[in-house]
Coordinates of C-alpha atoms in Angstrom, one line a residue:
Chain A
M1 CA 0.0 0.1 0.0
S2 CA 2.7 2.3 0.8
Q3 CA 4.9 1.7 -1.9
N4 CA 1.4 2.4 -4.3
N5 CA 1.2 5.8 -2.8
E6 CA 4.7 6.4 -3.2
Q7 CA 4.1 5.6 -7.0
D8 CA 1.3 8.0 -7.0
L9 CA 3.8 10.6 -5.8
I10 CA 5.8 10.7 -9.0
A11 CA 3.4 12.4 -11.9
K12 CA 4.4 12.0 -15.3
L13 CA 5.1 14.8 -17.9
T14 CA 3.5 14.1 -21.1
T15 CA 6.4 14.6 -23.5
G16 CA 4.4 14.4 -26.7
I17 CA 7.7 12.7 -28.5
P18 CA 5.4 9.6 -30.6
G19 CA 6.1 6.3 -28.7
F20 CA 7.7 7.6 -25.4
D21 CA 4.6 8.4 -23.5
F22 CA 3.5 4.8 -23.9
L23 CA 7.2 3.2 -23.5
S24 CA 7.5 5.4 -20.4
E25 CA 4.1 4.7 -19.4
G26 CA 2.8 8.4 -18.9
G27 CA 6.0 10.2 -19.7
L28 CA 9.2 11.7 -17.9
P29 CA 9.1 12.0 -14.3
K30 CA 7.7 15.3 -13.7
G31 CA 9.7 18.0 -11.6
R32 CA 12.8 15.4 -12.2
A33 CA 15.8 15.2 -14.7
T34 CA 16.2 12.2 -16.9
L35 CA 19.4 11.4 -18.2
I36 CA 19.6 10.9 -21.9
A37 CA 22.9 8.7 -22.5
G38 CA 24.1 8.0 -25.7
T39 CA 27.0 7.6 -28.6
A40 CA 27.9 10.0 -31.1
G41 CA 25.1 10.2 -33.6
S42 CA 22.6 8.4 -31.3
A43 CA 19.8 11.5 -31.9
K44 CA 20.6 12.8 -28.4
T45 CA 20.3 16.4 -29.5
V46 CA 16.9 15.6 -31.8
F47 CA 15.3 14.2 -28.7
A48 CA 16.4 16.8 -26.5
C49 CA 14.9 19.6 -28.6
Q50 CA 11.8 17.5 -29.9
F51 CA 11.2 17.4 -25.9
L52 CA 11.0 21.2 -26.0
A53 CA 9.2 21.6 -29.2
E54 CA 6.9 19.0 -28.4
G55 CA 6.1 21.0 -24.9
I56 CA 5.6 24.2 -27.0
K57 CA 3.3 22.4 -29.3
R58 CA 1.0 21.9 -25.6
G59 CA 1.5 25.0 -24.7
E60 CA 4.3 24.9 -22.1
T61 CA 7.8 26.9 -22.5
G62 CA 11.5 25.3 -22.5
V63 CA 14.5 26.3 -21.9
F64 CA 17.9 24.8 -24.0
V65 CA 21.1 24.7 -22.1
T66 CA 24.0 23.9 -25.1
F67 CA 27.3 22.8 -23.9
E68 CA 28.5 21.8 -27.4
E69 CA 26.6 23.2 -30.5
P70 CA 26.2 27.0 -31.0
P71 CA 22.4 28.1 -30.9
K72 CA 22.7 29.0 -34.4
A73 CA 23.7 25.8 -35.5
I74 CA 20.4 24.1 -33.8
R75 CA 18.0 26.4 -35.1
K76 CA 19.2 25.4 -39.0
N77 CA 19.7 21.8 -37.7
M78 CA 16.5 21.6 -36.5
G79 CA 14.9 23.5 -39.2
G80 CA 14.4 20.0 -41.1
F81 CA 12.1 18.5 -38.1
G82 CA 9.5 21.7 -38.7
W83 CA 10.6 23.2 -35.7
N84 CA 11.1 27.0 -35.7
I85 CA 13.2 27.4 -32.9
K86 CA 13.8 31.6 -33.8
Q87 CA 10.4 32.6 -34.1
W88 CA 9.5 30.4 -30.7
E89 CA 12.3 32.6 -29.2
A90 CA 11.0 35.8 -30.3
E91 CA 7.4 33.6 -29.2
R92 CA 9.5 33.8 -25.7
K93 CA 8.3 30.4 -25.6
W94 CA 12.3 28.6 -26.2
A95 CA 15.2 30.3 -24.9
F96 CA 18.8 29.5 -25.1
V97 CA 21.5 29.2 -22.5
D98 CA 24.6 29.2 -24.5
A99 CA 27.2 27.4 -23.0
S100 CA 29.0 26.4 -26.2
P101 CA 32.6 27.2 -26.5
Q102 CA 33.5 30.3 -27.6
P103 CA 35.7 30.5 -31.1
G104 CA 39.1 31.4 -30.5
E105 CA 38.6 32.6 -26.9
I106 CA 40.5 30.4 -24.6
P107 CA 40.4 32.0 -20.9
M108 CA 43.5 31.3 -18.8
V109 CA 42.8 30.0 -15.4
S110 CA 44.3 31.3 -12.1
G111 CA 42.8 29.7 -9.2
E112 CA 39.6 27.8 -8.3
Y113 CA 36.4 28.4 -9.8
D114 CA 32.7 27.0 -10.4
L115 CA 30.1 26.9 -12.8
G116 CA 28.2 29.7 -10.5
A117 CA 27.5 32.0 -13.3
L118 CA 26.0 28.9 -15.3
I119 CA 23.6 28.1 -12.5
A120 CA 22.3 31.2 -12.1
R121 CA 21.7 31.8 -16.0
I122 CA 19.5 28.8 -16.0
E123 CA 17.6 29.8 -13.2
F124 CA 17.3 32.9 -14.8
A125 CA 16.5 31.8 -18.2
I126 CA 13.5 29.4 -16.6
S127 CA 12.2 32.0 -14.0
K128 CA 12.3 34.9 -16.9
Y129 CA 10.2 32.4 -19.7
N130 CA 8.5 30.4 -16.8
A131 CA 9.8 27.2 -18.1
Q132 CA 8.5 23.9 -17.4
R133 CA 10.6 21.9 -20.0
V134 CA 14.7 22.4 -20.0
S135 CA 17.1 20.4 -21.8
L136 CA 21.0 20.4 -20.9
D137 CA 23.1 19.0 -24.3
S138 CA 25.4 17.6 -23.4
L139 CA 26.8 17.5 -20.2
G140 CA 29.9 16.0 -21.1
A141 CA 31.3 18.7 -22.9
I142 CA 31.5 21.1 -19.7
F143 CA 34.1 18.4 -18.9
S144 CA 36.0 19.3 -22.0
H145 CA 35.8 23.0 -21.6
L146 CA 37.1 22.8 -17.7
V147 CA 39.8 20.9 -16.5
D148 CA 38.7 21.0 -12.8
S149 CA 37.0 17.6 -13.4
A150 CA 36.3 17.5 -9.1
Q151 CA 34.8 20.8 -9.5
V152 CA 32.6 20.2 -12.3
R153 CA 30.7 17.2 -10.8
S154 CA 29.9 18.9 -7.7
D155 CA 28.5 21.8 -9.6
L156 CA 26.3 19.5 -11.5
F157 CA 24.9 18.0 -8.1
R158 CA 24.2 21.6 -7.4
L159 CA 22.8 22.1 -10.8
A160 CA 20.9 19.0 -10.4
S161 CA 19.3 20.4 -7.0
A162 CA 18.9 23.6 -8.2
L163 CA 16.5 22.0 -11.3
R164 CA 14.7 20.1 -8.5
E165 CA 13.7 23.2 -6.5
L166 CA 12.5 25.1 -9.5
E167 CA 10.3 22.0 -10.4
V168 CA 11.2 21.9 -14.1
T169 CA 11.3 18.6 -16.0
A170 CA 14.8 18.2 -17.3
I171 CA 16.6 16.3 -20.0
M172 CA 20.3 16.2 -19.6
T173 CA 22.3 14.3 -22.5
A174 CA 25.7 12.6 -22.0
E175 CA 27.8 11.0 -24.1
R176 CA 28.6 7.4 -24.4
I177 CA 31.7 5.6 -25.5
K178 CA 30.2 2.4 -26.5
E179 CA 26.6 1.1 -27.1
Y180 CA 27.2 -1.6 -24.3
G181 CA 29.0 -0.6 -21.9
E182 CA 29.4 1.8 -18.5
I183 CA 26.5 4.6 -19.1
S184 CA 28.2 7.6 -19.7
R185 CA 31.5 9.3 -19.7
Y186 CA 32.4 10.7 -16.8
G187 CA 29.9 8.9 -15.0
V188 CA 27.7 11.6 -15.0
E189 CA 24.5 9.4 -14.3
E190 CA 26.0 9.0 -10.7
F191 CA 24.9 12.8 -9.9
V192 CA 22.8 14.1 -11.8
A193 CA 19.5 11.7 -12.4
D194 CA 17.3 9.4 -11.3
N195 CA 16.1 8.2 -14.4
V196 CA 18.3 7.0 -16.9
V197 CA 17.3 6.4 -21.1
I198 CA 19.8 5.0 -23.5
L199 CA 19.4 5.7 -27.3
R200 CA 21.5 3.7 -28.9
N201 CA 22.5 3.3 -33.2
V202 CA 24.2 0.0 -33.5
L203 CA 26.0 -1.0 -36.9
T204 CA 25.1 -4.8 -37.5
D205 CA 25.0 -6.4 -41.0
E206 CA 26.0 -3.0 -42.5
K207 CA 23.1 -1.7 -41.3
R208 CA 22.1 0.9 -38.9
R209 CA 19.5 0.5 -36.0
R210 CA 18.2 2.8 -33.4
T211 CA 16.7 1.6 -30.3
I212 CA 15.8 3.4 -27.0
E213 CA 15.8 1.8 -23.5
I214 CA 14.5 2.9 -20.6
L215 CA 17.3 1.6 -18.1
K216 CA 16.1 3.2 -14.8
Y217 CA 13.1 5.3 -13.7
R218 CA 13.2 5.2 -9.8
G219 CA 10.1 4.3 -8.2
T220 CA 7.8 4.5 -11.2
D221 CA 7.0 1.7 -14.1
H222 CA 8.1 1.6 -17.6
Q223 CA 8.5 -1.0 -20.4
K224 CA 11.6 -2.7 -20.5
G225 CA 14.2 -3.6 -22.8
E226 CA 15.1 -2.0 -26.5
F227 CA 12.5 -0.7 -28.5
P228 CA 13.5 0.5 -32.5
F229 CA 13.0 4.0 -32.9
T230 CA 13.8 6.4 -36.4
I231 CA 14.1 10.0 -37.1
I232 CA 11.7 11.5 -39.9
P233 CA 11.8 14.8 -41.3
Y234 CA 8.9 17.1 -39.7
K235 CA 8.6 14.6 -37.2
G236 CA 11.9 13.8 -35.1
V237 CA 12.4 10.6 -32.8
V238 CA 9.5 8.3 -33.6
I239 CA 9.6 5.4 -31.5
I240 CA 8.1 1.8 -32.4
P241 CA 6.9 0.1 -29.5
L242 CA 6.7 -3.2 -30.6
S243 CA 6.8 -5.8 -27.8
A244 CA 4.0 -3.8 -25.9
I245 CA 1.8 -4.3 -28.6
E246 CA -1.3 -6.1 -27.1
L247 CA -2.8 -9.1 -28.9
E248 CA -6.0 -7.5 -28.1
Q249 CA -7.5 -7.5 -31.2
R250 CA -11.0 -9.2 -31.5
S251 CA -11.1 -11.9 -34.1
S252 CA -13.9 -11.9 -36.3
N253 CA -16.0 -15.0 -37.8
I254 CA -16.7 -13.0 -41.1
R255 CA -15.4 -14.7 -44.0
I256 CA -14.2 -12.0 -47.0
T257 CA -13.5 -13.4 -50.3
S258 CA -9.5 -14.5 -51.6
G259 CA -10.9 -13.4 -54.5
S260 CA -11.0 -16.8 -56.1
E261 CA -14.0 -19.2 -55.4
E262 CA -11.8 -22.0 -55.6
L263 CA -9.4 -21.1 -53.0
D264 CA -12.0 -19.8 -50.8
R265 CA -13.6 -23.8 -50.9
M266 CA -10.2 -24.6 -50.0
C267 CA -10.1 -22.0 -47.3
G268 CA -13.6 -23.4 -45.8
G269 CA -15.4 -20.7 -47.2
G270 CA -13.0 -17.7 -47.6
F271 CA -10.2 -16.0 -45.5
F272 CA -11.4 -14.4 -42.1
R273 CA -11.6 -10.6 -42.2
D274 CA -9.1 -9.7 -40.1
S275 CA -6.7 -12.1 -40.5
I276 CA -3.2 -12.4 -42.0
I277 CA -2.4 -14.7 -45.0
L278 CA 1.2 -15.2 -45.8
V279 CA 1.7 -16.5 -49.4
S280 CA 4.5 -18.2 -50.1
G281 CA 6.4 -19.3 -53.4
A282 CA 9.0 -18.9 -55.7
T283 CA 9.7 -16.3 -58.3
G284 CA 6.8 -16.9 -61.0
T285 CA 4.6 -19.1 -59.1
G286 CA 1.8 -16.4 -58.9
K287 CA 2.1 -14.3 -55.7
T288 CA 1.3 -11.2 -57.6
L289 CA -1.8 -13.1 -59.3
M290 CA -2.8 -13.9 -55.9
V291 CA -2.5 -10.4 -54.5
T292 CA -4.2 -9.3 -57.4
E293 CA -7.3 -11.3 -57.0
F294 CA -7.5 -10.7 -53.6
M295 CA -7.5 -7.1 -54.3
A296 CA -10.2 -7.4 -57.4
G297 CA -12.2 -9.4 -55.1
G298 CA -12.2 -6.6 -52.1
V299 CA -13.1 -3.9 -55.1
A300 CA -15.8 -6.5 -56.5
N301 CA -17.7 -6.3 -52.8
G302 CA -17.3 -2.6 -53.0
E303 CA -14.4 -2.7 -50.2
R304 CA -11.5 -0.4 -50.2
C305 CA -8.2 -2.1 -51.4
L306 CA -4.6 -0.9 -50.6
V307 CA -1.5 -2.6 -52.2
F308 CA 2.1 -2.1 -51.4
A309 CA 4.2 -3.1 -54.1
F310 CA 8.1 -3.1 -53.2
E311 CA 8.8 -5.2 -56.4
E312 CA 7.3 -4.0 -59.2
S313 CA 6.5 -0.4 -60.5
R314 CA 2.7 0.6 -61.0
E315 CA 3.0 0.6 -64.6
Q316 CA 3.8 -3.2 -64.4
L317 CA 1.5 -3.8 -62.0
Y318 CA -1.4 -2.0 -64.2
R319 CA -0.2 -4.4 -67.2
N320 CA -0.2 -7.6 -65.1
S321 CA -3.8 -7.3 -63.8
I322 CA -4.8 -6.9 -67.2
G323 CA -3.2 -9.8 -68.3
W324 CA -5.2 -11.5 -65.8
G325 CA -8.3 -9.7 -66.6
V326 CA -8.3 -6.8 -63.8
D327 CA -8.5 -3.1 -64.4
F328 CA -6.0 -1.7 -61.4
H329 CA -6.2 1.2 -63.4
K330 CA -9.8 1.8 -63.3
M331 CA -10.1 0.9 -59.9
E332 CA -7.5 3.2 -59.0
K333 CA -9.3 5.9 -60.6
E334 CA -12.4 5.5 -59.4
G335 CA -10.7 5.3 -55.9
K336 CA -11.4 1.8 -54.8
L337 CA -7.9 0.8 -55.0
K338 CA -4.8 2.7 -54.0
V339 CA -1.1 1.1 -55.4
V340 CA 1.4 2.3 -53.4
C341 CA 5.2 1.7 -54.8
R342 CA 8.2 1.7 -53.7
Y343 CA 11.8 0.5 -53.8
P344 CA 12.8 -1.2 -50.6
E345 CA 16.1 0.6 -50.5
T346 CA 14.9 4.1 -50.6
T347 CA 14.5 4.0 -46.6
G348 CA 15.0 2.0 -43.7
L349 CA 12.4 -0.2 -42.9
E350 CA 11.3 1.5 -39.5
N351 CA 10.7 4.5 -41.6
H352 CA 9.0 1.9 -44.3
L353 CA 6.7 1.0 -41.7
I354 CA 5.5 4.5 -40.1
N355 CA 5.1 5.1 -44.1
M356 CA 2.8 2.0 -44.5
K357 CA 1.0 3.1 -41.1
E358 CA 0.2 6.6 -42.2
T359 CA -1.1 5.4 -45.7
I360 CA -3.2 2.9 -44.1
Q361 CA -4.4 5.4 -41.9
E362 CA -5.3 7.9 -44.2
F363 CA -6.9 5.3 -46.7
K364 CA -8.5 3.4 -44.3
P365 CA -8.6 0.4 -46.3
N366 CA -10.7 -3.0 -45.8
R367 CA -8.1 -4.9 -47.1
V368 CA -3.8 -4.4 -47.8
A369 CA -1.8 -6.4 -49.2
V370 CA 2.4 -6.6 -49.3
D371 CA 4.0 -7.9 -52.4
S372 CA 6.6 -8.8 -51.2
L373 CA 7.9 -8.7 -47.4
S374 CA 11.0 -10.5 -49.0
A375 CA 12.0 -7.6 -50.9
L376 CA 11.9 -5.5 -47.8
E377 CA 14.0 -8.4 -46.1
R378 CA 16.9 -7.0 -48.1
V379 CA 17.2 -3.6 -46.3
S380 CA 17.1 -4.6 -42.5
N381 CA 19.1 -7.4 -40.3
L382 CA 17.0 -10.3 -38.8
K383 CA 16.2 -8.5 -36.0
G384 CA 14.7 -5.3 -37.6
F385 CA 12.9 -7.0 -40.2
R386 CA 11.4 -9.3 -37.3
E387 CA 10.3 -6.3 -35.4
F388 CA 8.9 -4.9 -38.7
I389 CA 6.8 -7.7 -39.2
I390 CA 5.4 -7.8 -36.1
G391 CA 4.6 -4.1 -36.0
L392 CA 2.8 -4.0 -39.0
T393 CA 0.8 -7.3 -38.9
S394 CA -0.2 -6.3 -35.2
F395 CA -1.3 -2.6 -36.5
I396 CA -3.3 -4.1 -39.6
K397 CA -5.2 -6.5 -37.0
Q398 CA -6.0 -3.5 -34.6
Q399 CA -7.4 -1.9 -37.7
E400 CA -9.7 -5.0 -38.4
I401 CA -8.3 -5.3 -41.3
G402 CA -7.6 -8.4 -43.8
G403 CA -3.8 -8.5 -44.7
L404 CA -2.6 -10.6 -47.4
F405 CA 1.7 -10.6 -47.3
T406 CA 3.8 -12.5 -50.2
S407 CA 7.0 -14.1 -49.3
T408 CA 9.6 -15.3 -52.0
T409 CA 11.3 -18.7 -51.3
P410 CA 14.7 -18.9 -52.8
N411 CA 14.6 -22.2 -54.3
L412 CA 12.1 -23.3 -57.4
L413 CA 11.3 -26.3 -55.7
G414 CA 10.4 -26.7 -52.1
G415 CA 12.0 -24.6 -49.3
S416 CA 11.1 -22.0 -47.3
S417 CA 12.7 -18.2 -47.1
I418 CA 13.6 -16.8 -43.7
T419 CA 10.5 -14.5 -43.9
E420 CA 8.1 -17.4 -43.4
G421 CA 10.5 -18.5 -40.1
H422 CA 9.9 -15.0 -38.6
I423 CA 6.3 -14.9 -39.7
S424 CA 4.5 -18.0 -39.6
T425 CA 3.5 -18.0 -36.3
I426 CA 2.1 -14.3 -36.6
T427 CA 0.0 -15.5 -39.4
D428 CA -3.5 -16.7 -39.6
S429 CA -3.3 -18.8 -42.8
I430 CA -0.2 -19.9 -45.1
I431 CA -0.8 -20.6 -48.6
L432 CA 1.8 -22.4 -50.5
L433 CA 2.7 -21.8 -53.8
R434 CA 4.7 -24.5 -55.4
Y435 CA 6.3 -25.7 -58.9
V436 CA 6.0 -29.0 -59.3
E437 CA 8.2 -30.8 -62.2
M438 CA 6.6 -33.4 -63.9
Y439 CA 7.3 -35.6 -67.0
G440 CA 9.6 -32.8 -68.2
E441 CA 7.1 -29.8 -67.5
M442 CA 6.6 -27.5 -64.8
R443 CA 3.3 -27.3 -63.3
R444 CA 2.2 -25.1 -60.3
G445 CA 0.5 -26.5 -56.9
I446 CA -1.3 -25.1 -54.5
T447 CA -2.1 -25.7 -50.9
V448 CA -3.6 -24.2 -47.8
L449 CA -1.2 -25.1 -45.1
K450 CA -2.7 -23.1 -42.2
M451 CA -6.0 -22.0 -41.6
R452 CA -6.7 -20.9 -37.7
G453 CA -9.6 -21.7 -36.5
S454 CA -10.9 -23.3 -39.7
M455 CA -11.4 -26.5 -41.7
H456 CA -9.3 -26.2 -44.8
D457 CA -8.6 -28.7 -47.8
K458 CA -5.3 -30.3 -47.2
D459 CA -5.1 -31.1 -51.0
I460 CA -2.0 -29.8 -53.1
R461 CA -4.1 -28.9 -56.3
E462 CA -3.0 -28.2 -59.3
F463 CA -3.6 -24.8 -60.6
T464 CA -3.2 -23.1 -64.1
I465 CA -2.9 -19.1 -65.3
D466 CA -4.7 -17.6 -68.5
N467 CA -6.0 -14.2 -69.2
T468 CA -8.9 -14.7 -66.7
G469 CA -6.5 -15.5 -63.9
M470 CA -6.0 -18.2 -61.8
H471 CA -7.7 -22.0 -62.2
I472 CA -7.5 -23.8 -59.0
G473 CA -7.7 -27.7 -60.3
K474 CA -7.6 -31.3 -59.3
P475 CA -5.3 -32.8 -56.2
F476 CA -2.0 -34.2 -57.3
R477 CA -2.9 -37.6 -56.8
N478 CA 0.2 -39.4 -57.7
V479 CA 3.1 -37.5 -56.6
T480 CA 4.7 -37.1 -53.3
G481 CA 7.2 -34.6 -52.0
I482 CA 6.3 -31.3 -53.4
L483 CA 6.9 -29.4 -50.5
A484 CA 10.1 -31.1 -49.8
G485 CA 10.8 -29.8 -53.7
N486 CA 11.8 -33.4 -54.6
P487 CA 8.6 -35.0 -56.1
I488 CA 8.5 -38.7 -56.6
Y489 CA 5.5 -40.9 -58.7
V490 CA 3.7 -43.1 -57.5
T491 CA 1.4 -45.7 -59.8
Q492 CA -2.1 -45.4 -59.3
N493 CA -2.3 -48.5 -57.3
E494 CA -0.5 -47.0 -54.5
V495 CA -2.5 -44.1 -54.0
D496 CA -5.6 -46.2 -54.2
R497 CA -4.3 -48.4 -51.2
L498 CA -2.6 -45.5 -49.5
S499 CA -6.2 -43.5 -49.8
G500 CA -8.3 -46.2 -48.3
L501 CA -5.7 -46.7 -45.5
F502 CA -6.4 -43.4 -43.9
E503 CA -9.6 -42.1 -45.6
E504 CA -12.6 -42.6 -47.9
D505 CA -11.9 -41.7 -51.4
V506 CA -14.4 -39.2 -52.5
Chain B
M1 CA 45.9 58.0 -19.8
M2 CA 43.5 57.4 -17.5
N3 CA 41.5 54.1 -17.3
K4 CA 43.8 52.5 -19.7
Y5 CA 42.6 49.2 -18.1
L6 CA 38.9 48.4 -17.8
L7 CA 38.7 45.1 -15.9
R8 CA 35.2 43.6 -15.7
L9 CA 35.0 40.6 -12.6
Y10 CA 32.2 38.3 -12.7
V11 CA 31.2 37.0 -8.7
T12 CA 28.6 35.0 -7.4
G13 CA 27.2 36.8 -4.7
N14 CA 29.5 36.7 -1.3
S15 CA 30.9 33.4 -2.0
T16 CA 34.4 32.7 -0.9
K17 CA 36.0 32.2 -4.1
S18 CA 34.4 35.7 -5.1
Q19 CA 35.6 37.5 -2.3
R20 CA 39.1 35.7 -2.7
A21 CA 39.2 37.0 -6.3
I22 CA 37.9 40.5 -5.4
A23 CA 40.7 40.8 -2.7
N24 CA 43.2 39.7 -5.3
L25 CA 42.4 41.9 -8.3
F26 CA 42.2 44.9 -6.1
R27 CA 45.9 44.3 -4.9
I28 CA 47.3 43.2 -8.0
C29 CA 45.8 46.3 -9.8
H30 CA 47.3 48.5 -6.9
E31 CA 51.0 47.1 -7.1
E32 CA 50.9 46.7 -10.7
L33 CA 48.5 49.3 -12.4
S34 CA 48.9 52.6 -10.4
E35 CA 46.2 54.9 -11.0
E36 CA 45.5 53.7 -14.8
Y37 CA 42.2 51.2 -14.6
R38 CA 39.1 50.7 -13.6
I39 CA 37.2 47.7 -11.8
E40 CA 33.6 46.9 -12.5
I41 CA 32.2 44.0 -9.9
V42 CA 29.1 42.3 -11.7
D43 CA 27.4 39.8 -9.3
V44 CA 25.8 37.1 -11.6
L45 CA 23.1 36.4 -8.9
E46 CA 22.0 40.5 -9.4
E47 CA 22.2 40.8 -12.7
P48 CA 22.2 37.0 -14.3
E49 CA 21.3 38.7 -17.9
R50 CA 24.6 40.1 -18.1
A51 CA 26.5 36.8 -17.9
E52 CA 24.0 35.6 -20.4
K53 CA 24.9 38.6 -22.5
E54 CA 29.0 37.7 -21.9
K55 CA 28.2 33.9 -21.9
V56 CA 29.6 33.7 -18.7
L57 CA 30.0 30.1 -17.9
V58 CA 32.1 30.1 -14.6
T59 CA 32.9 32.7 -11.5
P60 CA 34.8 34.1 -10.8
T61 CA 35.4 35.4 -14.3
L62 CA 37.5 38.3 -14.9
I63 CA 37.4 40.0 -18.5
K64 CA 39.8 42.3 -19.7
Q65 CA 37.9 44.8 -22.1
L66 CA 40.2 47.5 -22.5
P67 CA 42.9 47.4 -23.6
P68 CA 42.2 45.1 -26.5
P69 CA 42.7 42.1 -27.2
L70 CA 39.8 40.7 -25.1
Q71 CA 41.1 38.3 -22.4
R72 CA 39.4 36.2 -19.8
I73 CA 40.9 34.8 -17.0
I74 CA 39.0 32.2 -14.7
G75 CA 39.6 31.9 -11.3
D76 CA 39.8 33.2 -7.8
L77 CA 43.1 35.1 -9.4
S78 CA 45.4 33.8 -6.7
N79 CA 47.9 32.9 -9.0
T80 CA 49.1 36.2 -9.8
D81 CA 51.4 35.7 -12.8
K82 CA 48.7 34.0 -14.8
V83 CA 46.7 37.2 -14.2
L84 CA 49.7 39.5 -15.2
L85 CA 50.3 37.1 -18.3
G86 CA 46.5 37.8 -18.9
L87 CA 46.6 41.7 -18.6
D88 CA 49.7 41.4 -20.8
L89 CA 51.5 42.9 -17.8
L90 CA 54.4 39.9 -17.8
L91 CA 55.8 40.7 -21.0
K92 CA 56.0 44.0 -20.5
E93 CA 57.8 43.3 -17.6
D94 CA 60.2 40.9 -19.7
S95 CA 61.0 43.1 -22.5
R96 CA 61.5 45.9 -20.8

């Protein structure tokens, strides 16, 4: 009980930084200082500026104490996020306390000194502007200005308690040397903050991955572990709270058409409305066709459809669809369909995710297709990819949208892709498209491997593609080993005998 | 030749370092500069905006406003040689 009361005492200040308030379960501890530690280039300054910028949007004023970059550089660098600091300064919403090194001037040292002047300036700025938020960026820089480290430490301690007395919510940034190691250079965390947040920018598989972790939040709750984030123009830091996503989406019994009657029958009456379907197959097996049919099936029922294409251009998709008897161009003109073509390499996976979420929120589709996930796999490392998949599927499910993703298998016959290994447990249904080599001819097979919450056809059926789309035919009765990529022909007698063993042949 | 030196000393209230710096500055000026100087003491607790304008980070800070070049000397000025060096007085003595 007493512990609960204590927790109640620590109020939190909504930061407004996307995802952070969720991660920190309400924001930064109000009236306290939080240390933001990170290596060079880990977006500490962006975070510190965003904290003030979001405050200003909420009618709170802020003081920015800069020890490293001169205010001029900060005003310029942050313009790209849409933060007009100069204007805010004129409106008395943002104040700088410039403690950056002055060019060309090296002070001489004669005897003892302390940071009394700086503290007085900060206190003055806070009370003059009636600031609720203060950012100090970055503490480590003071140590390089001033030789007397012991003095700086005790002054920082004084500064921290001065800030506490003024009841401002403060962010202090500090440099780290290594991504995993001691919290900060000069050990500043020891004397300034009860709360420590770490920003990382780790290089793995030649790709940068940014994460944020709340390491310490004294006396109050927060989400644990590292969460990916990205930096976006006109937004700043955007955190993607993945493992915090709860599996709370309702599942629906309403069936929607796959766009193919035969496939609907194989699935026991169609896909479930808010389910995620994975279509896996080698190149050319008909994945994009399935996407096209899925979209066409939706449009025919008056649903809004959205397709994200990462492999083909809009013109290619239009042409393909015409080849299968579907007119994407017309559908898009009528506003029933939206085709979004992006080259996977244009940006990081985190940014793709955020862009896709935005598009979904704007267009409000009933069904979404992604063609293909494998193309996106190229631009990320495994962990990042996995987070992307989880982020996207949970988002789609929360919107109660049907999703169809495709995944390309590396081998023509059989096999599975890395993509599948990561998402098969998240998807509700898996459909495999496979090549079947028969007597010197490549034929196509389709099977429903998994259909969560429903009976489904267990056969591997042959299908053909013509100018009206996909046609699913009879099961391959006298071939085994299709999925393993090693088809073996069995005599009709053997097939009959085996069928008789387990089931009644229809 | 009056006020050839204009010295501004930024201090924090009545702290011991500040008091020492004031005493040291007056002593050094009295001994080395005869009548040709003016000292201005700025208490940053009283006038923080002046500290902001001059971007004074630590106290005590002595700024030699005149004669040029501008020079900052930080600390309680207990090292007389350093102060003289900062005021360009030591060099003069050597070259004499």
